[in-house]
Backbone as ProteinMPNN parsed JSONL, in Angstrom:
{"seq_chain_A": "MAGARQILFIQGGGAGTYDEWDDKLFDSLGRNLGEGYEIRYPRMPDEDDPSYARWSAAIRREMTTLDDGAVVAGHSVGGTILINALAERTPDRKLGAIVLIAAPFVGAGGWAVDGFELPHDLGARLPQGVPVHVFHGLRDETAPPSHADLYARAIPHAQLHRLPGRDHQLNNDLTEVAKVIGPDDLGPVTQG", "coords_chain_A": {"N_chain_A": [[-21.451, -5.077, -3.71], [-22.288, -6.36, -6.488], [-19.312, -7.848, -8.616], [-18.336, -5.077, -8.807], [-14.369, -4.026, -9.143], [-12.749, -5.196, -6.272], [-10.934, -2.853, -3.629], [-8.652, -3.309, -1.381], [-7.687, -0.913, 1.292], [-5.308, 0.23, 2.993], [-4.808, 2.05, 5.864], [-2.58, 4.386, 6.545], [-0.125, 5.05, 10.428], [-0.52, 6.601, 13.278], [-2.206, 8.411, 15.759], [-5.272, 9.409, 15.31], [-5.33, 9.312, 12.497], [-6.812, 7.921, 10.644], [-9.506, 8.396, 10.803], [-8.982, 11.497, 10.506], [-6.519, 11.947, 8.396], [-5.897, 9.673, 6.969], [-8.311, 9.402, 5.582], [-8.803, 11.027, 4.045], [-7.278, 10.903, 1.937], [-8.867, 8.074, 1.124], [-11.308, 9.381, 0.126], [-10.599, 10.402, -2.326], [-9.67, 8.082, -3.702], [-11.26, 7.188, -4.151], [-13.456, 8.826, -5.142], [-11.875, 9.984, -8.116], [-11.964, 6.61, -9.217], [-14.897, 6.155, -9.337], [-17.556, 5.128, -10.076], [-18.197, 0.974, -10.127], [-16.39, 0.054, -8.218], [-14.935, -1.188, -5.445], [-13.824, -0.156, -2.373], [-12.342, -1.11, 0.244], [-11.346, -0.157, 3.415], [-10.75, -0.464, 6.067], [-10.609, 0.123, 9.813], [-7.635, -0.437, 11.092], [-5.62, -1.875, 14.34], [-4.874, -0.379, 16.793], [-3.867, 2.458, 16.043], [-2.273, 4.628, 16.953], [-0.034, 2.773, 17.733], [1.497, 1.389, 15.7], [1.524, -2.268, 15.453], [3.889, -4.864, 13.742], [2.932, -7.459, 14.63], [-0.13, -7.014, 14.878], [-1.276, -5.528, 13.246], [-0.585, -7.042, 10.92], [-1.861, -9.181, 10.913], [-4.552, -8.423, 11.216], [-4.457, -7.492, 7.883], [-4.429, -9.626, 6.701], [-6.141, -10.997, 7.677], [-8.201, -9.528, 6.536], [-7.976, -10.11, 3.588], [-8.472, -12.337, 3.306], [-11.266, -11.942, 2.389], [-11.299, -10.895, -0.135], [-11.915, -10.958, -3.585], [-10.75, -13.095, -6.128], [-8.114, -11.189, -8.293], [-8.644, -8.78, -6.909], [-6.978, -5.411, -5.315], [-4.963, -4.499, -3.821], [-3.749, -1.733, -1.337], [-1.616, 0.581, 0.627], [-0.697, 2.828, 2.234], [1.928, 4.949, 3.989], [3.195, 3.412, 6.898], [1.54, 1.605, 6.725], [1.364, 0.563, 4.136], [4.001, -0.093, 4.497], [3.671, -2.466, 6.222], [1.726, -3.961, 5.464], [3.648, -4.862, 2.754], [5.159, -6.379, 3.44], [3.846, -8.489, 4.67], [2.664, -9.881, 2.478], [4.632, -10.946, 1.288], [5.87, -12.481, 3.019], [3.765, -14.351, 3.628], [2.181, -15.914, 0.999], [-0.855, -14.687, -0.383], [-4.671, -15.973, -0.191], [-6.421, -15.544, -2.49], [-5.778, -14.533, -5.849], [-3.805, -11.418, -6.356], [-4.855, -8.074, -8.116], [-2.997, -6.199, -8.276], [0.115, -5.003, -6.465], [-0.092, -1.588, -4.066], [2.061, 0.275, -2.737], [2.211, 3.292, -1.047], [3.606, 5.967, -0.555], [5.316, 4.728, 1.233], [7.043, 4.038, 4.187], [10.344, 2.654, 3.927], [11.956, 0.224, 5.776], [14.757, -1.028, 6.545], [18.456, -1.503, 5.908], [19.621, 1.696, 4.985], [17.224, 2.366, 5.09], [14.77, 3.241, 7.252], [14.965, 2.442, 10.466], [14.323, -0.009, 12.834], [12.697, -1.773, 15.557], [13.093, -5.148, 15.721], [12.008, -5.139, 13.065], [12.676, -5.779, 10.23], [12.297, -5.032, 6.315], [12.052, -8.05, 3.697], [15.296, -8.966, 2.619], [15.355, -10.452, -0.104], [12.961, -9.129, -0.665], [10.981, -8.732, -3.264], [11.3, -10.766, -4.733], [10.089, -13.113, -2.949], [6.995, -11.803, -3.122], [3.681, -12.255, -4.238], [3.783, -14.484, -7.064], [3.611, -12.603, -10.888], [1.853, -10.507, -10.162], [1.694, -7.084, -10.536], [3.787, -4.338, -9.429], [3.16, -2.05, -7.85], [5.015, 1.275, -6.805], [4.383, 4.571, -5.139], [5.984, 8.003, -4.776], [5.815, 11.004, -2.624], [8.137, 13.865, -4.457], [8.096, 15.756, -1.909], [7.773, 15.03, 0.263], [7.924, 14.617, 4.002], [7.82, 13.017, 5.553], [8.635, 10.463, 5.49], [11.049, 10.252, 3.338], [11.872, 10.719, -0.112], [14.073, 8.761, -1.103], [13.245, 6.304, -0.409], [11.145, 5.61, -1.713], [13.243, 4.81, -4.031], [14.573, 2.151, -2.622], [12.846, 0.054, -2.081], [12.11, -0.497, -4.725], [14.586, -1.198, -5.68], [14.845, -3.02, -4.189], [12.436, -5.066, -5.159], [12.626, -5.337, -7.785], [10.851, -5.822, -10.22], [8.48, -3.595, -10.213], [7.104, -0.693, -10.782], [7.78, 2.575, -10.114], [6.727, 5.524, -9.323], [7.302, 8.647, -9.489], [6.096, 11.282, -7.381], [6.486, 14.596, -8.062], [6.157, 17.681, -6.132], [4.253, 16.928, -4.142], [3.367, 15.551, -0.984], [4.019, 13.717, 2.231], [0.933, 12.78, 2.224], [0.89, 12.514, -0.31], [-0.962, 15.465, -0.956], [-2.993, 14.656, -0.74], [-4.233, 13.684, -2.757], [-5.632, 11.104, -5.288], [-5.372, 10.534, -7.405], [-3.04, 9.275, -9.713], [-2.897, 7.083, -8.694], [-5.038, 6.287, -9.32], [-5.96, 6.419, -11.72], [-3.419, 4.46, -12.013], [-4.971, 2.177, -10.574], [-7.29, 1.837, -11.64], [-7.68, 0.996, -15.063], [-8.453, -2.259, -16.579], [-5.851, -3.337, -17.39], [-3.066, -3.645, -15.482], [-0.458, -3.582, -15.782], [3.031, -4.71, -15.97], [3.442, -7.573, -15.957], [5.762, -10.112, -13.399], [6.989, -13.115, -14.164], [6.995, -16.31, -12.66]], "CA_chain_A": [[-22.03, -4.308, -5.426], [-21.837, -7.065, -7.273], [-18.721, -7.242, -10.246], [-17.229, -4.495, -8.597], [-13.533, -4.626, -8.631], [-12.329, -5.291, -4.799], [-9.333, -2.964, -3.564], [-8.754, -2.907, 0.128], [-6.755, 0.55, 1.516], [-4.433, 0.363, 4.321], [-4.073, 3.155, 6.475], [-1.131, 4.49, 7.51], [-0.307, 4.894, 11.596], [-0.619, 7.573, 13.87], [-3.474, 8.955, 16.368], [-6.076, 10.247, 14.188], [-5.279, 8.817, 11.379], [-7.791, 6.891, 10.144], [-10.745, 9.728, 10.839], [-7.925, 12.812, 10.264], [-5.727, 12.116, 7.919], [-6.18, 9.09, 5.455], [-10.261, 9.4, 5.091], [-9.141, 12.156, 2.616], [-7.076, 9.428, 0.369], [-9.475, 7.112, 0.808], [-12.221, 10.031, -0.177], [-9.658, 10.747, -3.182], [-9.262, 7.568, -4.407], [-13.387, 6.842, -4.175], [-14.073, 9.765, -6.605], [-10.88, 9.712, -8.664], [-12.463, 5.65, -9.574], [-16.011, 5.863, -10.134], [-18.341, 3.735, -9.755], [-17.948, -0.293, -10.533], [-15.11, -0.592, -7.475], [-15.574, -1.8, -4.093], [-13.275, -0.31, -2.218], [-12.638, -1.431, 2.025], [-11.051, 0.76, 4.076], [-11.034, -1.198, 7.747], [-9.777, 0.45, 10.725], [-6.376, -1.139, 11.732], [-5.574, -1.562, 15.333], [-4.419, 0.542, 18.122], [-3.21, 3.319, 14.75], [-1.712, 5.138, 17.217], [1.356, 2.664, 17.806], [0.797, 0.345, 14.789], [2.611, -2.752, 15.699], [3.442, -5.864, 12.797], [1.792, -8.894, 14.701], [-1.659, -6.787, 14.814], [-1.413, -5.159, 12.178], [-0.621, -8.258, 9.278], [-2.896, -10.473, 11.725], [-6.038, -7.611, 10.83], [-4.938, -7.35, 7.192], [-4.694, -10.424, 6.397], [-7.917, -11.043, 8.074], [-8.918, -9.079, 5.173], [-7.309, -10.414, 2.684], [-9.491, -13.376, 3.123], [-12.596, -11.861, 2.495], [-11.432, -10.106, -1.304], [-12.497, -12.002, -4.4], [-10.028, -13.349, -7.165], [-8.463, -9.715, -8.93], [-8.585, -7.879, -5.818], [-6.124, -4.81, -5.849], [-4.465, -4.113, -2.198], [-2.962, -0.968, -1.059], [-1.214, 0.334, 1.705], [-0.701, 4.011, 2.69], [2.899, 4.743, 4.952], [3.277, 2.196, 7.356], [0.21, 0.602, 5.965], [1.936, -0.448, 3.205], [5.088, -1.494, 4.627], [3.42, -4.052, 7.263], [1.005, -4.751, 3.709], [4.136, -5.453, 1.557], [5.801, -7.86, 3.878], [3.141, -9.27, 5.471], [2.47, -10.214, 1.469], [6.734, -11.564, 1.168], [6.105, -13.79, 4.398], [2.508, -15.546, 3.377], [1.029, -15.589, 0.01], [-2.958, -14.974, 0.382], [-4.965, -17.124, -1.008], [-6.517, -14.749, -3.891], [-4.89, -14.507, -6.624], [-4.034, -10.688, -6.379], [-4.764, -7.874, -9.712], [-1.9, -5.741, -7.826], [0.087, -4.347, -4.989], [0.573, -0.373, -4.842], [2.566, 1.152, -1.86], [2.134, 4.758, -1.33], [4.762, 6.536, 0.374], [5.868, 3.849, 2.491], [9.026, 3.622, 4.317], [11.054, 0.603, 3.844], [12.395, -0.575, 7.103], [15.741, -1.877, 6.173], [19.322, -0.907, 5.201], [19.916, 2.762, 3.544], [15.996, 3.117, 5.709], [14.467, 3.522, 8.508], [15.75, 1.541, 11.874], [12.86, -0.12, 13.261], [13.313, -2.956, 16.255], [12.493, -6.475, 15.566], [11.157, -4.736, 12.213], [12.861, -5.323, 8.849], [12.069, -6.137, 5.545], [12.934, -8.914, 3.486], [16.461, -8.405, 1.151], [15.002, -10.632, -1.456], [11.225, -9.279, -1.269], [10.159, -9.305, -4.33], [11.566, -12.184, -4.999], [9.023, -13.477, -2.307], [6.296, -11.358, -2.899], [2.938, -13.18, -5.066], [4.024, -14.362, -8.534], [2.82, -12.563, -11.565], [1.057, -9.378, -9.83], [2.243, -5.994, -10.677], [3.606, -3.868, -7.951], [3.202, 0.132, -8.049], [5.279, 2.275, -5.684], [3.863, 6.067, -5.419], [5.97, 8.52, -3.514], [5.802, 12.494, -3.584], [8.789, 14.129, -3.733], [8.326, 16.678, -0.782], [8.025, 13.423, 1.257], [9.543, 14.577, 4.391], [7.907, 11.906, 6.634], [9.307, 9.199, 4.505], [12.088, 10.67, 1.996], [11.998, 9.774, -1.5], [14.697, 7.764, -1.538], [13.075, 5.38, 0.067], [10.871, 4.772, -2.815], [13.96, 3.966, -4.406], [14.999, 1.402, -2.179], [11.837, -0.866, -2.837], [12.27, -0.462, -6.348], [16.131, -2.035, -5.723], [14.484, -4.494, -3.449], [11.324, -5.211, -6.319], [12.66, -5.38, -9.41], [9.989, -5.237, -11.023], [8.023, -3.057, -9.546], [6.78, -0.009, -11.069], [7.77, 3.698, -9.25], [5.893, 6.647, -9.658], [7.861, 9.92, -8.238], [5.597, 12.487, -7.894], [6.806, 16.319, -8.183], [5.57, 18.907, -5.378], [3.735, 15.444, -3.046], [3.982, 15.452, 0.673], [3.564, 12.354, 2.472], [0.203, 12.441, 2.474], [0.188, 12.828, -1.947], [-1.87, 16.061, -1.278], [-4.837, 13.807, -0.805], [-4.658, 13.459, -4.443], [-4.734, 9.991, -5.694], [-5.818, 10.529, -9.268], [-1.95, 9.018, -10.456], [-3.218, 6.003, -8.221], [-6.001, 5.712, -9.885], [-5.556, 5.957, -13.043], [-3.117, 2.851, -12.134], [-5.852, 0.864, -10.365], [-8.787, 1.748, -13.094], [-7.796, 0.297, -16.299], [-8.091, -3.414, -16.575], [-4.45, -3.606, -18.02], [-2.797, -2.796, -14.131], [0.537, -3.093, -15.707], [3.802, -5.878, -16.144], [3.773, -9.062, -14.414], [6.772, -11.039, -13.41], [7.052, -14.46, -14.258], [7.519, -17.194, -11.543]], "C_chain_A": [[-20.976, -6.152, -6.466], [-20.924, -7.394, -8.648], [-17.955, -6.25, -10.471], [-15.752, -5.001, -8.698], [-12.965, -3.924, -7.407], [-10.922, -4.538, -4.915], [-9.191, -2.616, -1.81], [-7.172, -1.545, 0.177], [-6.565, 0.208, 2.675], [-4.193, 0.978, 5.242], [-3.316, 3.355, 6.856], [-1.303, 4.486, 9.453], [0.038, 6.06, 12.018], [-2.039, 8.081, 14.452], [-4.162, 9.947, 15.391], [-6.137, 9.526, 12.874], [-6.245, 8.018, 10.359], [-8.984, 7.905, 9.99], [-10.241, 11.135, 10.673], [-7.527, 13.001, 8.697], [-6.045, 11.017, 6.287], [-7.489, 8.715, 5.129], [-9.75, 10.166, 3.672], [-8.506, 11.342, 1.254], [-7.669, 8.546, 0.35], [-11.084, 8.014, -0.263], [-11.936, 10.261, -1.726], [-9.695, 9.224, -3.775], [-10.852, 6.976, -5.01], [-13.581, 7.818, -5.714], [-13.225, 9.96, -7.545], [-11.431, 8.369, -9.914], [-13.497, 5.79, -10.402], [-16.701, 4.782, -9.685], [-17.597, 2.637, -10.468], [-16.43, -0.463, -9.652], [-15.723, -0.718, -6.364], [-14.539, -1.404, -3.075], [-13.109, -0.614, -0.501], [-11.695, -0.532, 2.547], [-10.896, 0.89, 5.518], [-9.875, -0.211, 8.464], [-8.966, -0.225, 10.678], [-6.1, -0.97, 13.521], [-4.507, -0.745, 16.3], [-3.339, 1.529, 16.744], [-2.259, 4.108, 15.397], [0.398, 4.14, 17.674], [1.141, 1.179, 17.606], [2.65, -0.833, 14.984], [2.323, -3.716, 14.055], [2.498, -7.263, 13.2], [0.221, -8.494, 14.817], [-1.698, -6.494, 13.849], [-1.781, -6.181, 10.717], [-1.456, -9.027, 9.656], [-4.368, -9.74, 11.253], [-5.759, -7.93, 8.869], [-4.981, -8.288, 6.639], [-5.975, -11.732, 6.757], [-8.729, -10.281, 6.464], [-9.339, -9.401, 4.012], [-8.26, -11.573, 1.782], [-11.202, -13.11, 2.579], [-12.506, -11.152, 0.686], [-11.424, -11.575, -2.237], [-10.787, -11.984, -5.695], [-9.598, -11.196, -8.112], [-8.103, -8.445, -8.179], [-7.318, -6.553, -5.972], [-5.767, -5.076, -4.44], [-3.608, -2.765, -2.548], [-2.7, -0.195, -0.159], [-0.465, 1.971, 1.47], [0.628, 4.442, 4.046], [2.689, 3.515, 5.7], [2.491, 0.927, 7.316], [0.932, -0.087, 5.258], [3.52, -0.817, 3.318], [4.654, -2.388, 5.65], [2.772, -4.202, 5.507], [2.032, -5.295, 3.228], [5.019, -6.69, 2.227], [5.092, -8.86, 4.948], [2.441, -10.55, 3.966], [3.516, -11.631, 1.013], [6.046, -12.549, 2.674], [4.98, -14.722, 4.339], [1.992, -15.1, 2.582], [-0.499, -15.279, 0.083], [-3.078, -16.154, -0.72], [-5.508, -16.901, -2.102], [-5.45, -15.214, -4.345], [-5.267, -12.453, -6.56], [-4.699, -9.243, -7.67], [-3.875, -6.776, -9.306], [-1.746, -5.496, -6.351], [0.311, -3.089, -5.193], [0.642, -0.199, -3.425], [2.278, 2.463, -1.949], [2.328, 5.547, -0.102], [4.875, 5.733, 1.74], [7.321, 3.956, 2.812], [9.602, 2.738, 3.977], [12.476, 1.114, 5.619], [13.625, -1.773, 6.811], [16.715, -0.794, 6.102], [18.738, 0.161, 4.424], [18.398, 3.443, 4.267], [15.918, 3.348, 6.862], [15.187, 1.991, 9.92], [14.623, 1.129, 12.748], [13.02, -1.418, 14.494], [12.468, -3.921, 16.091], [12.001, -6.311, 14.129], [11.918, -5.012, 11.182], [12.593, -6.35, 7.344], [12.944, -6.917, 4.848], [14.691, -8.474, 2.601], [16.005, -8.993, 0.116], [13.098, -10.431, -1.217], [10.724, -8.819, -2.16], [10.115, -10.265, -4.552], [10.152, -13.723, -3.907], [7.024, -12.731, -2.073], [5.393, -12.41, -3.873], [3.431, -12.689, -6.411], [3.201, -13.475, -9.336], [1.488, -10.558, -11.492], [1.555, -8.203, -9.601], [2.268, -5.031, -10.045], [3.983, -2.197, -8.514], [3.616, 0.923, -6.96], [5.208, 3.531, -5.911], [4.734, 6.806, -4.37], [5.819, 10.295, -3.817], [7.098, 12.436, -3.201], [9.679, 15.329, -2.65], [7.498, 15.918, 0.251], [8.131, 13.765, 2.681], [9.536, 14.307, 5.709], [8.797, 10.566, 6.538], [10.311, 9.653, 3.231], [11.707, 9.847, 0.88], [12.395, 8.45, -1.747], [13.982, 6.31, -0.691], [11.63, 3.96, -0.972], [11.597, 3.767, -3.407], [14.984, 2.676, -4.244], [13.841, -0.123, -1.951], [12.078, -1.159, -4.217], [13.688, -1.023, -6.647], [16.188, -3.793, -5.178], [13.133, -5.641, -4.665], [11.605, -4.414, -7.17], [12.055, -4.92, -10.228], [8.932, -4.35, -10.811], [8.019, -1.437, -10.223], [7.195, 1.187, -10.41], [7.403, 4.769, -9.795], [6.148, 7.366, -8.936], [6.913, 10.831, -8.712], [5.913, 14.11, -7.129], [5.78, 16.398, -7.161], [4.268, 17.917, -3.909], [4.354, 15.788, -1.904], [4.274, 14.163, 0.87], [2.009, 12.196, 2.009], [-0.35, 12.541, 0.481], [-0.449, 13.942, -2.014], [-2.854, 16.287, -1.083], [-5.094, 13.757, -1.851], [-4.275, 11.872, -4.838], [-5.231, 9.348, -6.675], [-4.354, 9.67, -10.107], [-2.043, 7.645, -9.276], [-4.415, 5.346, -8.602], [-6.163, 4.869, -10.961], [-4.966, 4.217, -13.46], [-4.305, 2.086, -12.135], [-7.214, 0.843, -11.326], [-8.528, 1.326, -14.373], [-7.56, -1.058, -15.836], [-6.588, -3.733, -16.766], [-3.196, -2.865, -16.812], [-1.285, -2.683, -14.392], [1.716, -4.723, -15.851], [3.494, -5.916, -15.357], [4.832, -9.568, -14.584], [6.236, -12.371, -13.555], [7.767, -15.256, -13.374], [8.373, -18.607, -12.0]], "O_chain_A": [[-19.881, -6.616, -6.783], [-21.499, -7.287, -9.731], [-17.2, -6.061, -11.425], [-15.575, -6.191, -8.437], [-12.723, -2.724, -7.282], [-9.997, -4.899, -5.642], [-9.703, -1.644, -1.255], [-6.175, -1.384, -0.527], [-7.479, -0.114, 3.434], [-3.161, 0.588, 5.786], [-2.935, 2.597, 7.747], [-2.345, 4.038, 9.933], [0.841, 6.711, 11.35], [-2.983, 8.163, 13.666], [-3.713, 10.965, 14.864], [-7.218, 9.249, 12.355], [-5.924, 7.664, 9.225], [-9.336, 8.144, 8.835], [-11.104, 12.013, 10.7], [-7.982, 13.853, 7.933], [-6.282, 11.342, 5.124], [-7.724, 7.736, 4.421], [-10.18, 9.954, 2.538], [-8.94, 11.19, 0.112], [-7.265, 7.755, -0.501], [-11.734, 7.411, -1.117], [-12.926, 10.323, -2.455], [-9.822, 9.481, -4.973], [-11.242, 6.5, -6.076], [-13.771, 7.508, -6.89], [-13.984, 10.325, -8.443], [-11.442, 8.626, -11.118], [-13.474, 5.687, -11.628], [-16.38, 3.779, -9.048], [-16.655, 2.883, -11.22], [-15.456, -0.983, -10.196], [-16.909, -0.425, -6.209], [-14.088, -2.459, -2.63], [-14.102, -0.168, 0.074], [-11.1, -0.044, 1.586], [-10.89, 1.952, 6.14], [-8.775, 0.137, 8.036], [-9.358, -1.175, 10.001], [-6.405, 0.126, 13.991], [-3.283, -0.778, 16.171], [-2.159, 1.216, 16.592], [-1.305, 4.44, 14.695], [1.507, 4.656, 17.813], [0.858, 0.242, 18.353], [3.856, -0.628, 14.846], [1.325, -3.614, 13.342], [1.706, -7.897, 12.502], [-0.637, -9.376, 14.852], [-2.311, -7.308, 13.158], [-2.688, -6.153, 9.885], [-1.971, -9.726, 8.784], [-5.289, -10.492, 10.937], [-6.685, -8.534, 8.329], [-5.734, -8.138, 5.677], [-6.404, -12.783, 6.282], [-9.598, -10.668, 5.682], [-10.416, -9.22, 3.444], [-8.602, -11.742, 0.612], [-12.079, -13.964, 2.446], [-13.6, -10.893, 0.184], [-11.122, -12.724, -1.916], [-10.035, -11.036, -5.923], [-10.419, -10.318, -8.379], [-7.516, -7.437, -8.574], [-6.596, -6.788, -6.941], [-6.387, -5.99, -3.896], [-2.966, -2.597, -3.584], [-3.802, 0.074, 0.321], [0.277, 2.154, 0.506], [0.21, 4.208, 5.18], [2.04, 2.602, 5.189], [2.675, -0.233, 7.683], [1.226, -1.246, 5.55], [4.156, -1.551, 2.561], [5.516, -3.214, 5.951], [3.471, -4.533, 4.549], [1.794, -6.49, 3.05], [5.437, -7.689, 1.643], [5.568, -9.676, 5.738], [1.936, -11.65, 4.189], [3.271, -12.768, 0.611], [6.227, -13.75, 2.469], [5.086, -15.814, 4.898], [1.31, -14.089, 2.75], [-1.178, -15.944, 0.865], [-2.383, -16.805, -1.5], [-5.347, -17.766, -2.963], [-4.541, -15.892, -3.867], [-6.411, -12.007, -6.656], [-5.287, -9.975, -8.465], [-3.891, -6.018, -10.276], [-2.542, -5.584, -5.416], [0.861, -2.848, -6.268], [-0.363, -0.409, -2.746], [2.059, 2.857, -3.095], [1.644, 5.749, 0.902], [4.602, 6.045, 2.899], [8.343, 3.966, 2.127], [8.904, 1.78, 3.644], [13.298, 1.915, 6.063], [13.493, -2.997, 6.84], [16.422, 0.4, 6.162], [17.85, 0.054, 3.578], [18.196, 4.654, 4.179], [16.885, 3.655, 7.559], [15.719, 0.885, 9.824], [14.017, 1.997, 13.375], [13.777, -2.248, 13.99], [11.256, -3.771, 16.246], [11.48, -7.351, 13.728], [12.057, -3.847, 10.808], [12.623, -7.568, 7.168], [14.166, -6.856, 4.986], [14.787, -7.391, 2.023], [16.086, -8.291, -0.892], [12.223, -11.255, -1.487], [9.656, -8.296, -1.843], [9.058, -10.889, -4.642], [9.667, -14.796, -4.266], [6.167, -13.043, -1.247], [6.014, -13.357, -4.355], [3.554, -11.563, -6.892], [2.069, -13.303, -8.884], [0.809, -9.903, -12.282], [1.953, -8.032, -8.449], [1.194, -4.48, -9.803], [4.758, -1.588, -9.251], [2.769, 1.305, -6.153], [5.886, 3.925, -6.86], [4.527, 6.528, -3.189], [5.733, 10.787, -4.942], [7.566, 11.715, -2.32], [10.852, 15.675, -2.511], [6.615, 16.422, 0.944], [8.769, 12.775, 3.04], [10.253, 14.673, 6.64], [9.422, 9.918, 7.378], [10.063, 9.179, 2.123], [11.338, 8.672, 0.868], [11.816, 7.471, -2.219], [14.697, 5.316, -0.569], [11.341, 2.764, -1.011], [11.315, 2.574, -3.519], [15.799, 2.228, -5.051], [14.299, -1.23, -1.667], [12.225, -2.318, -4.604], [13.962, -1.304, -7.813], [16.784, -4.852, -5.374], [13.206, -6.868, -4.746], [11.2, -3.28, -7.426], [12.32, -3.943, -10.929], [8.201, -4.56, -11.778], [9.13, -0.914, -10.14], [6.783, 0.814, -9.312], [7.833, 4.979, -10.929], [5.681, 7.319, -7.798], [6.752, 11.194, -9.878], [5.622, 14.544, -6.014], [4.808, 15.646, -7.08], [3.677, 18.478, -2.986], [5.503, 16.203, -1.751], [4.713, 13.444, -0.028], [1.899, 11.238, 1.244], [-1.505, 12.61, 0.061], [-0.865, 14.046, -3.168], [-3.57, 17.288, -1.101], [-6.29, 13.773, -2.141], [-3.143, 11.393, -4.786], [-5.478, 8.159, -6.879], [-4.628, 9.396, -11.275], [-0.915, 7.21, -9.043], [-4.769, 4.199, -8.329], [-6.347, 3.68, -11.22], [-5.33, 3.335, -14.237], [-4.756, 1.474, -13.103], [-7.936, -0.119, -11.588], [-9.609, 1.305, -14.962], [-6.741, -1.284, -14.945], [-6.213, -4.639, -16.021], [-2.552, -1.851, -17.084], [-0.627, -1.966, -13.638], [1.137, -5.809, -15.824], [3.237, -5.213, -14.38], [5.216, -9.67, -15.749], [5.137, -12.697, -13.105], [8.974, -15.08, -13.206], [8.821, -19.363, -11.138]]}, "name": "protein", "num_of_chains": 1, "seq": "MAGARQILFIQGGGAGTYDEWDDKLFDSLGRNLGEGYEIRYPRMPDEDDPSYARWSAAIRREMTTLDDGAVVAGHSVGGTILINALAERTPDRKLGAIVLIAAPFVGAGGWAVDGFELPHDLGARLPQGVPVHVFHGLRDETAPPSHADLYARAIPHAQLHRLPGRDHQLNNDLTEVAKVIGPDDLGPVTQG"}
C-alpha cells in the first residue's frame, strides 16, 4: 500500500493468542484507523512459550522491512519484548512512535522472569526523539495496572494512558490507541 503509514503490531504470548485473542485487537485497530494504514501483524514463533531470543529476533527482522515513520506497537509480553529489543539495539529506521498495550513490566516491582529484566535506564536507551505511549486497562488482572506506572518511571518521557473499565485485552477495543496513532502529531518527543 504505497504512501500508507505502516504499523507493526506485535501479539501477546500464550497458546492461541494470535488467532483467538489478539486478532480482535488487530481488527479493532484496523477498523478505528480506516484507510491509509498498512498494519502488519506477524505471527511470533512459539507463541505458547515466548522467549526473548526468538521473539526479539523476529521483531528485528520485521522492523527491517519498515519505512521511516512507522509505528511499532506490542500487546502484553509482545510489548515487553518489543521495548527491550528497541532499548538493546536502535532500529535502522526512524520510528514514528512506540506503543505499549497492557505490557507487563519485568524487573523491580513488576514480574520476575529468569534471565530477563528490563534495563534500569530503559528510557535513555530507546531511540531518541520517538514518542512512547503506554496504554493499560485499570481492570487488567493479567498485568496489574501498576506495571504502567513502572514503565512511566523507567521511561520518563512516555505518555501514560490509563483506561478505566478495561481488561488485559482492553475489552478488544483499541479506539484510544488508534486516536494516538492516527494523527500526524504522535505526541511530544524528547531531544537526545
